[in-house]
Amino acid sequence: MFGFKNQASTSNPSLAALGIAERSAEKSYASLIATGWTEIGFGYHGTVHAHLDHPNVVVRFARKADGFGDYAALLRKGFAGSDGPHAPRVHDLYVSPCGALMTVGSRLTTPTRDVWWLAYAHAVIADHPGFEMDEGVRDRFKAQWPAHEPFVDHASFDGIREDFRAAWPDYEAYVATLRVVSPRGLDPNVGNVLVGRDGSPVVNDPLCDDGFGLWRSPLSRLLARCLDALRRTVGEALGRTPVAA
């Protein structure tokens, strides 16, 4: 389903097939804009781009490899539901030597605010025993859906819950499995659920912003952890420990 190597296929387009050669953190954004890849969305680390000549795909660019890279790696490895309608399709992924992340994925759409199931779809991602939602996320949730508390079992979801489960019975199972296989908790931020071509909810970017490195090999991750530990040890030996505020 994924291609970490170039794939020159119209049904599974790669960065190379789309003519995207510049992939560095410093120059990729300007190169995408200059070659007609208009910015249609943005997040903490990255931007999403669309092209009139390629209406069915988007290119996502992040100046640092983030949680979306982890999500892509998990999907590539495969787990229950990862090939279903609630997982995004990522056709190609590239991480530059300096850590910039570029992906090619099928184009999804942003649901309208008044879609009846949207609040519940986000609440499924947010709900977890012992989980405390960040106040900023909670405020954005309430601003979007003032009638619904961001917890799945709240009485305000009566009716919506049952209709949602009847329409998409595998959605909650997909989120539950994703929660188990992800290295950290899921990100319930508003905007992480989009709509697929068939109208179903797609969990688009559910992991935390700081990448865990799942796109790397196990050996590469081990070496990175060892280097980080070595840097900390050397810093402490040189008296460069953090000063308490």
PDB file of C-alpha atoms in Angstrom:
ATOM      1  CA  MET A   1       0.000   0.000   0.000  1.00  0.00           C
ATOM      2  CA  PHE A   2       2.895   2.330   0.756  1.00  0.00           C
ATOM      3  CA  GLY A   3       5.997   3.071  -1.243  1.00  0.00           C
ATOM      4  CA  PHE A   4       9.076   4.251   0.576  1.00  0.00           C
ATOM      5  CA  LYS A   5      10.873   3.876  -2.760  1.00  0.00           C
ATOM      6  CA  ASN A   6       9.924   5.665  -5.938  1.00  0.00           C
ATOM      7  CA  GLN A   7       6.966   4.235  -7.822  1.00  0.00           C
ATOM      8  CA  ALA A   8       6.240   5.568 -11.313  1.00  0.00           C
ATOM      9  CA  SER A   9       2.574   4.642 -11.497  1.00  0.00           C
ATOM     10  CA  THR A  10      -0.487   6.768 -12.199  1.00  0.00           C
ATOM     11  CA  SER A  11      -2.583   4.703  -9.805  1.00  0.00           C
ATOM     12  CA  ASN A  12       0.052   4.836  -7.054  1.00  0.00           C
ATOM     13  CA  PRO A  13       1.911   8.108  -7.793  1.00  0.00           C
ATOM     14  CA  SER A  14       5.348   8.772  -6.346  1.00  0.00           C
ATOM     15  CA  LEU A  15       7.157  12.058  -5.791  1.00  0.00           C
ATOM     16  CA  ALA A  16       9.335  11.225  -8.808  1.00  0.00           C
ATOM     17  CA  ALA A  17       6.322  10.500 -11.024  1.00  0.00           C
ATOM     18  CA  LEU A  18       4.871  13.884 -10.042  1.00  0.00           C
ATOM     19  CA  GLY A  19       8.114  15.608 -11.021  1.00  0.00           C
ATOM     20  CA  ILE A  20       9.046  16.624  -7.465  1.00  0.00           C
ATOM     21  CA  ALA A  21      12.841  16.555  -7.231  1.00  0.00           C
ATOM     22  CA  GLU A  22      13.561  19.132  -4.500  1.00  0.00           C
ATOM     23  CA  ARG A  23      13.075  17.528  -1.090  1.00  0.00           C
ATOM     24  CA  SER A  24      15.222  19.526   1.315  1.00  0.00           C
ATOM     25  CA  ALA A  25      13.876  21.326   4.376  1.00  0.00           C
ATOM     26  CA  GLU A  26      15.168  24.667   3.112  1.00  0.00           C
ATOM     27  CA  LYS A  27      13.948  24.673  -0.481  1.00  0.00           C
ATOM     28  CA  SER A  28      11.041  22.249  -0.834  1.00  0.00           C
ATOM     29  CA  TYR A  29       8.240  24.636   0.079  1.00  0.00           C
ATOM     30  CA  ALA A  30       9.307  27.316  -2.405  1.00  0.00           C
ATOM     31  CA  SER A  31       9.863  24.675  -5.077  1.00  0.00           C
ATOM     32  CA  LEU A  32       6.384  23.216  -4.595  1.00  0.00           C
ATOM     33  CA  ILE A  33       4.782  26.655  -4.889  1.00  0.00           C
ATOM     34  CA  ALA A  34       6.876  27.527  -7.959  1.00  0.00           C
ATOM     35  CA  THR A  35       5.830  24.330  -9.757  1.00  0.00           C
ATOM     36  CA  GLY A  36       2.106  24.802  -9.199  1.00  0.00           C
ATOM     37  CA  TRP A  37       1.558  22.918  -5.924  1.00  0.00           C
ATOM     38  CA  THR A  38      -0.705  25.411  -4.162  1.00  0.00           C
ATOM     39  CA  GLU A  39      -0.883  25.340  -0.373  1.00  0.00           C
ATOM     40  CA  ILE A  40      -4.364  24.236   0.705  1.00  0.00           C
ATOM     41  CA  GLY A  41      -3.722  23.528   4.397  1.00  0.00           C
ATOM     42  CA  PHE A  42      -1.126  23.769   7.136  1.00  0.00           C
ATOM     43  CA  GLY A  43      -0.290  22.452  10.603  1.00  0.00           C
ATOM     44  CA  TYR A  44       2.346  22.935  13.278  1.00  0.00           C
ATOM     45  CA  HIS A  45       5.189  21.534  11.180  1.00  0.00           C
ATOM     46  CA  GLY A  46       3.864  21.037   7.679  1.00  0.00           C
ATOM     47  CA  THR A  47       1.811  22.213   4.737  1.00  0.00           C
ATOM     48  CA  VAL A  48      -0.471  20.351   2.319  1.00  0.00           C
ATOM     49  CA  HIS A  49      -0.352  21.108  -1.405  1.00  0.00           C
ATOM     50  CA  ALA A  50      -2.617  20.377  -4.366  1.00  0.00           C
ATOM     51  CA  HIS A  51      -2.056  20.686  -8.128  1.00  0.00           C
ATOM     52  CA  LEU A  52      -4.598  21.255 -10.884  1.00  0.00           C
ATOM     53  CA  ASP A  53      -2.936  18.578 -13.021  1.00  0.00           C
ATOM     54  CA  HIS A  54      -3.157  15.990 -10.222  1.00  0.00           C
ATOM     55  CA  PRO A  55      -6.600  16.461  -8.649  1.00  0.00           C
ATOM     56  CA  ASN A  56      -6.719  13.120  -6.825  1.00  0.00           C
ATOM     57  CA  VAL A  57      -3.567  13.463  -4.734  1.00  0.00           C
ATOM     58  CA  VAL A  58      -1.950  15.900  -2.318  1.00  0.00           C
ATOM     59  CA  VAL A  59       1.666  16.396  -1.305  1.00  0.00           C
ATOM     60  CA  ARG A  60       2.406  17.009   2.358  1.00  0.00           C
ATOM     61  CA  PHE A  61       5.655  18.730   3.305  1.00  0.00           C
ATOM     62  CA  ALA A  62       7.046  19.077   6.834  1.00  0.00           C
ATOM     63  CA  ARG A  63      10.366  20.709   7.660  1.00  0.00           C
ATOM     64  CA  LYS A  64      10.897  18.073  10.330  1.00  0.00           C
ATOM     65  CA  ALA A  65       9.712  14.491  10.311  1.00  0.00           C
ATOM     66  CA  ASP A  66       6.733  14.501  12.656  1.00  0.00           C
ATOM     67  CA  GLY A  67       3.903  12.291  13.869  1.00  0.00           C
ATOM     68  CA  PHE A  68       2.521  11.848  10.373  1.00  0.00           C
ATOM     69  CA  GLY A  69       5.699   9.991   9.445  1.00  0.00           C
ATOM     70  CA  ASP A  70       5.055   7.625  12.342  1.00  0.00           C
ATOM     71  CA  TYR A  71       1.463   7.167  11.194  1.00  0.00           C
ATOM     72  CA  ALA A  72       2.611   6.363   7.650  1.00  0.00           C
ATOM     73  CA  ALA A  73       5.112   3.834   8.997  1.00  0.00           C
ATOM     74  CA  LEU A  74       2.440   2.128  11.104  1.00  0.00           C
ATOM     75  CA  LEU A  75       0.110   1.914   8.111  1.00  0.00           C
ATOM     76  CA  ARG A  76       2.898   0.530   5.952  1.00  0.00           C
ATOM     77  CA  LYS A  77       3.572  -2.171   8.526  1.00  0.00           C
ATOM     78  CA  GLY A  78      -0.156  -2.948   8.628  1.00  0.00           C
ATOM     79  CA  PHE A  79      -2.629  -3.575  11.409  1.00  0.00           C
ATOM     80  CA  ALA A  80      -6.339  -4.313  11.677  1.00  0.00           C
ATOM     81  CA  GLY A  81      -8.226  -1.714   9.658  1.00  0.00           C
ATOM     82  CA  SER A  82      -5.143  -0.076   8.142  1.00  0.00           C
ATOM     83  CA  ASP A  83      -6.341  -1.040   4.663  1.00  0.00           C
ATOM     84  CA  GLY A  84      -9.927   0.025   5.350  1.00  0.00           C
ATOM     85  CA  PRO A  85     -11.937   3.164   4.584  1.00  0.00           C
ATOM     86  CA  HIS A  86     -10.953   5.024   7.766  1.00  0.00           C
ATOM     87  CA  ALA A  87      -7.195   5.042   7.092  1.00  0.00           C
ATOM     88  CA  PRO A  88      -5.601   7.466   4.619  1.00  0.00           C
ATOM     89  CA  ARG A  89      -3.760   6.199   1.554  1.00  0.00           C
ATOM     90  CA  VAL A  90      -0.144   7.329   1.371  1.00  0.00           C
ATOM     91  CA  HIS A  91       1.477   6.390  -1.933  1.00  0.00           C
ATOM     92  CA  ASP A  92       5.028   7.590  -1.301  1.00  0.00           C
ATOM     93  CA  LEU A  93       7.103   8.846   1.621  1.00  0.00           C
ATOM     94  CA  TYR A  94      10.547  10.415   1.725  1.00  0.00           C
ATOM     95  CA  VAL A  95      12.603  11.656   4.678  1.00  0.00           C
ATOM     96  CA  SER A  96      15.585  13.796   3.691  1.00  0.00           C
ATOM     97  CA  PRO A  97      18.985  13.503   5.420  1.00  0.00           C
ATOM     98  CA  CYS A  98      18.189  16.696   7.319  1.00  0.00           C
ATOM     99  CA  GLY A  99      14.850  15.294   8.490  1.00  0.00           C
ATOM    100  CA  ALA A 100      12.311  16.941   6.160  1.00  0.00           C
ATOM    101  CA  LEU A 101       9.286  14.733   5.437  1.00  0.00           C
ATOM    102  CA  MET A 102       7.391  14.603   2.145  1.00  0.00           C
ATOM    103  CA  THR A 103       4.469  12.330   1.350  1.00  0.00           C
ATOM    104  CA  VAL A 104       2.074  11.756  -1.517  1.00  0.00           C
ATOM    105  CA  GLY A 105      -1.435  10.793  -0.468  1.00  0.00           C
ATOM    106  CA  SER A 106      -4.934  10.487  -1.854  1.00  0.00           C
ATOM    107  CA  ARG A 107      -6.850  13.719  -1.602  1.00  0.00           C
ATOM    108  CA  LEU A 108      -9.416  13.953   1.190  1.00  0.00           C
ATOM    109  CA  THR A 109     -11.946  16.692   1.896  1.00  0.00           C
ATOM    110  CA  THR A 110     -12.745  18.755   4.949  1.00  0.00           C
ATOM    111  CA  PRO A 111     -16.240  17.976   6.288  1.00  0.00           C
ATOM    112  CA  THR A 112     -18.657  20.829   6.758  1.00  0.00           C
ATOM    113  CA  ARG A 113     -19.095  21.988  10.337  1.00  0.00           C
ATOM    114  CA  ASP A 114     -22.721  20.924  10.458  1.00  0.00           C
ATOM    115  CA  VAL A 115     -22.149  17.301   9.424  1.00  0.00           C
ATOM    116  CA  TRP A 116     -24.116  15.326  11.990  1.00  0.00           C
ATOM    117  CA  TRP A 117     -21.434  12.759  12.908  1.00  0.00           C
ATOM    118  CA  LEU A 118     -18.301  14.918  13.061  1.00  0.00           C
ATOM    119  CA  ALA A 119     -18.317  15.682  16.795  1.00  0.00           C
ATOM    120  CA  TYR A 120     -18.688  12.009  17.642  1.00  0.00           C
ATOM    121  CA  ALA A 121     -15.891  10.977  15.235  1.00  0.00           C
ATOM    122  CA  HIS A 122     -13.515  13.310  17.086  1.00  0.00           C
ATOM    123  CA  ALA A 123     -14.779  12.208  20.481  1.00  0.00           C
ATOM    124  CA  VAL A 124     -13.883   8.590  19.696  1.00  0.00           C
ATOM    125  CA  ILE A 125     -10.276   9.701  19.162  1.00  0.00           C
ATOM    126  CA  ALA A 126     -10.294  11.812  22.336  1.00  0.00           C
ATOM    127  CA  ASP A 127     -11.859   9.259  24.662  1.00  0.00           C
ATOM    128  CA  HIS A 128      -9.383   7.157  26.620  1.00  0.00           C
ATOM    129  CA  PRO A 129      -9.355   6.082  30.279  1.00  0.00           C
ATOM    130  CA  GLY A 130      -7.217   8.455  32.283  1.00  0.00           C
ATOM    131  CA  PHE A 131      -6.789  10.845  29.364  1.00  0.00           C
ATOM    132  CA  GLU A 132      -6.892  14.570  30.123  1.00  0.00           C
ATOM    133  CA  MET A 133      -7.617  16.659  27.060  1.00  0.00           C
ATOM    134  CA  ASP A 134      -5.440  19.730  26.628  1.00  0.00           C
ATOM    135  CA  GLU A 135      -7.461  22.843  27.471  1.00  0.00           C
ATOM    136  CA  GLY A 136      -6.660  24.435  24.130  1.00  0.00           C
ATOM    137  CA  VAL A 137      -8.004  21.397  22.281  1.00  0.00           C
ATOM    138  CA  ARG A 138     -11.036  21.277  24.577  1.00  0.00           C
ATOM    139  CA  ASP A 139     -11.764  24.946  23.879  1.00  0.00           C
ATOM    140  CA  ARG A 140     -11.549  24.388  20.122  1.00  0.00           C
ATOM    141  CA  PHE A 141     -13.814  21.342  20.421  1.00  0.00           C
ATOM    142  CA  LYS A 142     -16.431  23.327  22.341  1.00  0.00           C
ATOM    143  CA  ALA A 143     -16.204  26.206  19.875  1.00  0.00           C
ATOM    144  CA  GLN A 144     -16.891  23.832  16.989  1.00  0.00           C
ATOM    145  CA  TRP A 145     -19.600  21.757  18.686  1.00  0.00           C
ATOM    146  CA  PRO A 146     -20.970  23.661  21.734  1.00  0.00           C
ATOM    147  CA  ALA A 147     -23.689  21.054  22.354  1.00  0.00           C
ATOM    148  CA  HIS A 148     -21.286  18.149  22.738  1.00  0.00           C
ATOM    149  CA  GLU A 149     -18.788  17.457  25.479  1.00  0.00           C
ATOM    150  CA  PRO A 150     -15.665  15.767  24.066  1.00  0.00           C
ATOM    151  CA  PHE A 151     -16.295  12.410  25.713  1.00  0.00           C
ATOM    152  CA  VAL A 152     -17.842   9.435  23.987  1.00  0.00           C
ATOM    153  CA  ASP A 153     -20.142   8.357  26.821  1.00  0.00           C
ATOM    154  CA  HIS A 154     -21.670  11.774  27.435  1.00  0.00           C
ATOM    155  CA  ALA A 155     -25.450  11.710  27.167  1.00  0.00           C
ATOM    156  CA  SER A 156     -25.416  14.412  24.477  1.00  0.00           C
ATOM    157  CA  PHE A 157     -24.189  11.814  22.004  1.00  0.00           C
ATOM    158  CA  ASP A 158     -27.345   9.722  22.363  1.00  0.00           C
ATOM    159  CA  GLY A 159     -28.787   9.206  18.911  1.00  0.00           C
ATOM    160  CA  ILE A 160     -25.635  10.392  17.152  1.00  0.00           C
ATOM    161  CA  ARG A 161     -23.697   7.483  18.634  1.00  0.00           C
ATOM    162  CA  GLU A 162     -26.159   4.859  17.473  1.00  0.00           C
ATOM    163  CA  ASP A 163     -26.582   6.321  13.989  1.00  0.00           C
ATOM    164  CA  PHE A 164     -22.816   6.642  13.600  1.00  0.00           C
ATOM    165  CA  ARG A 165     -22.172   3.034  14.597  1.00  0.00           C
ATOM    166  CA  ALA A 166     -24.825   1.848  12.156  1.00  0.00           C
ATOM    167  CA  ALA A 167     -23.292   3.868   9.313  1.00  0.00           C
ATOM    168  CA  TRP A 168     -19.609   3.024  10.017  1.00  0.00           C
ATOM    169  CA  PRO A 169     -19.439  -0.015  12.319  1.00  0.00           C
ATOM    170  CA  ASP A 170     -15.673  -0.467  11.882  1.00  0.00           C
ATOM    171  CA  TYR A 171     -14.599   3.082  12.748  1.00  0.00           C
ATOM    172  CA  GLU A 172     -14.355   2.655  16.518  1.00  0.00           C
ATOM    173  CA  ALA A 173     -12.485  -0.641  16.120  1.00  0.00           C
ATOM    174  CA  TYR A 174      -9.975   1.073  13.834  1.00  0.00           C
ATOM    175  CA  VAL A 175      -9.351   3.880  16.335  1.00  0.00           C
ATOM    176  CA  ALA A 176      -9.033   1.380  19.203  1.00  0.00           C
ATOM    177  CA  THR A 177      -6.440  -0.661  17.297  1.00  0.00           C
ATOM    178  CA  LEU A 178      -4.581   2.485  16.277  1.00  0.00           C
ATOM    179  CA  ARG A 179      -4.426   3.532  19.927  1.00  0.00           C
ATOM    180  CA  VAL A 180      -2.810   0.189  20.811  1.00  0.00           C
ATOM    181  CA  VAL A 181      -0.143   0.226  18.075  1.00  0.00           C
ATOM    182  CA  SER A 182       0.790   3.928  18.310  1.00  0.00           C
ATOM    183  CA  PRO A 183       3.894   4.768  20.366  1.00  0.00           C
ATOM    184  CA  ARG A 184       2.044   7.523  22.244  1.00  0.00           C
ATOM    185  CA  GLY A 185      -1.541   8.602  22.820  1.00  0.00           C
ATOM    186  CA  LEU A 186      -3.710   9.862  19.974  1.00  0.00           C
ATOM    187  CA  ASP A 187      -4.039  13.556  19.198  1.00  0.00           C
ATOM    188  CA  PRO A 188      -7.689  14.665  19.509  1.00  0.00           C
ATOM    189  CA  ASN A 189      -7.106  18.081  17.943  1.00  0.00           C
ATOM    190  CA  VAL A 190      -9.943  19.446  15.825  1.00  0.00           C
ATOM    191  CA  GLY A 191      -9.128  18.870  12.151  1.00  0.00           C
ATOM    192  CA  ASN A 192      -7.680  15.368  12.395  1.00  0.00           C
ATOM    193  CA  VAL A 193     -10.774  13.772  10.848  1.00  0.00           C
ATOM    194  CA  LEU A 194     -11.405  14.287   7.143  1.00  0.00           C
ATOM    195  CA  VAL A 195     -13.767  12.711   4.626  1.00  0.00           C
ATOM    196  CA  GLY A 196     -12.945  10.060   2.038  1.00  0.00           C
ATOM    197  CA  ARG A 197     -14.368   9.782  -1.459  1.00  0.00           C
ATOM    198  CA  ASP A 198     -17.131   7.501  -0.214  1.00  0.00           C
ATOM    199  CA  GLY A 199     -18.160  10.032   2.436  1.00  0.00           C
ATOM    200  CA  SER A 200     -16.742   8.030   5.349  1.00  0.00           C
ATOM    201  CA  PRO A 201     -14.689   9.610   8.157  1.00  0.00           C
ATOM    202  CA  VAL A 202     -10.924   9.186   7.748  1.00  0.00           C
ATOM    203  CA  VAL A 203      -8.522   9.471  10.688  1.00  0.00           C
ATOM    204  CA  ASN A 204      -6.014  11.647   8.900  1.00  0.00           C
ATOM    205  CA  ASP A 205      -3.274  12.745  11.336  1.00  0.00           C
ATOM    206  CA  PRO A 206      -3.891  11.286  14.796  1.00  0.00           C
ATOM    207  CA  LEU A 207      -0.385  11.056  16.321  1.00  0.00           C
ATOM    208  CA  CYS A 208       1.548  13.649  18.292  1.00  0.00           C
ATOM    209  CA  ASP A 209       3.608  16.259  16.434  1.00  0.00           C
ATOM    210  CA  ASP A 210       7.004  15.084  17.683  1.00  0.00           C
ATOM    211  CA  GLY A 211       8.031  12.141  15.536  1.00  0.00           C
ATOM    212  CA  PHE A 212       8.969   8.902  17.293  1.00  0.00           C
ATOM    213  CA  GLY A 213      11.023   7.724  14.324  1.00  0.00           C
ATOM    214  CA  LEU A 214       9.007   4.687  13.225  1.00  0.00           C
ATOM    215  CA  TRP A 215       9.927   5.391   9.583  1.00  0.00           C
ATOM    216  CA  ARG A 216      13.524   4.489  10.492  1.00  0.00           C
ATOM    217  CA  SER A 217      14.897   0.984  10.851  1.00  0.00           C
ATOM    218  CA  PRO A 218      15.161  -0.433  14.400  1.00  0.00           C
ATOM    219  CA  LEU A 219      18.969  -0.105  14.187  1.00  0.00           C
ATOM    220  CA  SER A 220      18.712   3.529  13.095  1.00  0.00           C
ATOM    221  CA  ARG A 221      16.369   4.328  15.998  1.00  0.00           C
ATOM    222  CA  LEU A 222      18.735   2.615  18.438  1.00  0.00           C
ATOM    223  CA  LEU A 223      21.705   4.592  17.114  1.00  0.00           C
ATOM    224  CA  ALA A 224      19.741   7.848  17.370  1.00  0.00           C
ATOM    225  CA  ARG A 225      18.874   7.118  21.009  1.00  0.00           C
ATOM    226  CA  CYS A 226      22.504   6.279  21.772  1.00  0.00           C
ATOM    227  CA  LEU A 227      23.707   9.504  20.154  1.00  0.00           C
ATOM    228  CA  ASP A 228      21.162  11.524  22.144  1.00  0.00           C
ATOM    229  CA  ALA A 229      22.300   9.852  25.360  1.00  0.00           C
ATOM    230  CA  LEU A 230      25.945  10.513  24.460  1.00  0.00           C
ATOM    231  CA  ARG A 231      25.252  14.186  23.791  1.00  0.00           C
ATOM    232  CA  ARG A 232      23.527  14.532  27.144  1.00  0.00           C
ATOM    233  CA  THR A 233      26.391  12.775  28.930  1.00  0.00           C
ATOM    234  CA  VAL A 234      29.027  14.975  27.269  1.00  0.00           C
ATOM    235  CA  GLY A 235      27.002  18.076  28.045  1.00  0.00           C
ATOM    236  CA  GLU A 236      26.749  17.144  31.705  1.00  0.00           C
ATOM    237  CA  ALA A 237      30.483  16.387  31.847  1.00  0.00           C
ATOM    238  CA  LEU A 238      31.198  19.851  30.473  1.00  0.00           C
ATOM    239  CA  GLY A 239      28.877  21.445  33.002  1.00  0.00           C
ATOM    240  CA  ARG A 240      26.166  22.244  30.444  1.00  0.00           C
ATOM    241  CA  THR A 241      23.250  20.842  32.390  1.00  0.00           C
ATOM    242  CA  PRO A 242      19.975  22.800  32.206  1.00  0.00           C
ATOM    243  CA  VAL A 243      19.542  25.490  34.819  1.00  0.00           C
ATOM    244  CA  ALA A 244      16.329  25.393  36.816  1.00  0.00           C
ATOM    245  CA  ALA A 245      14.043  28.337  36.170  1.00  0.00           C
TER     246      ALA A 245
END
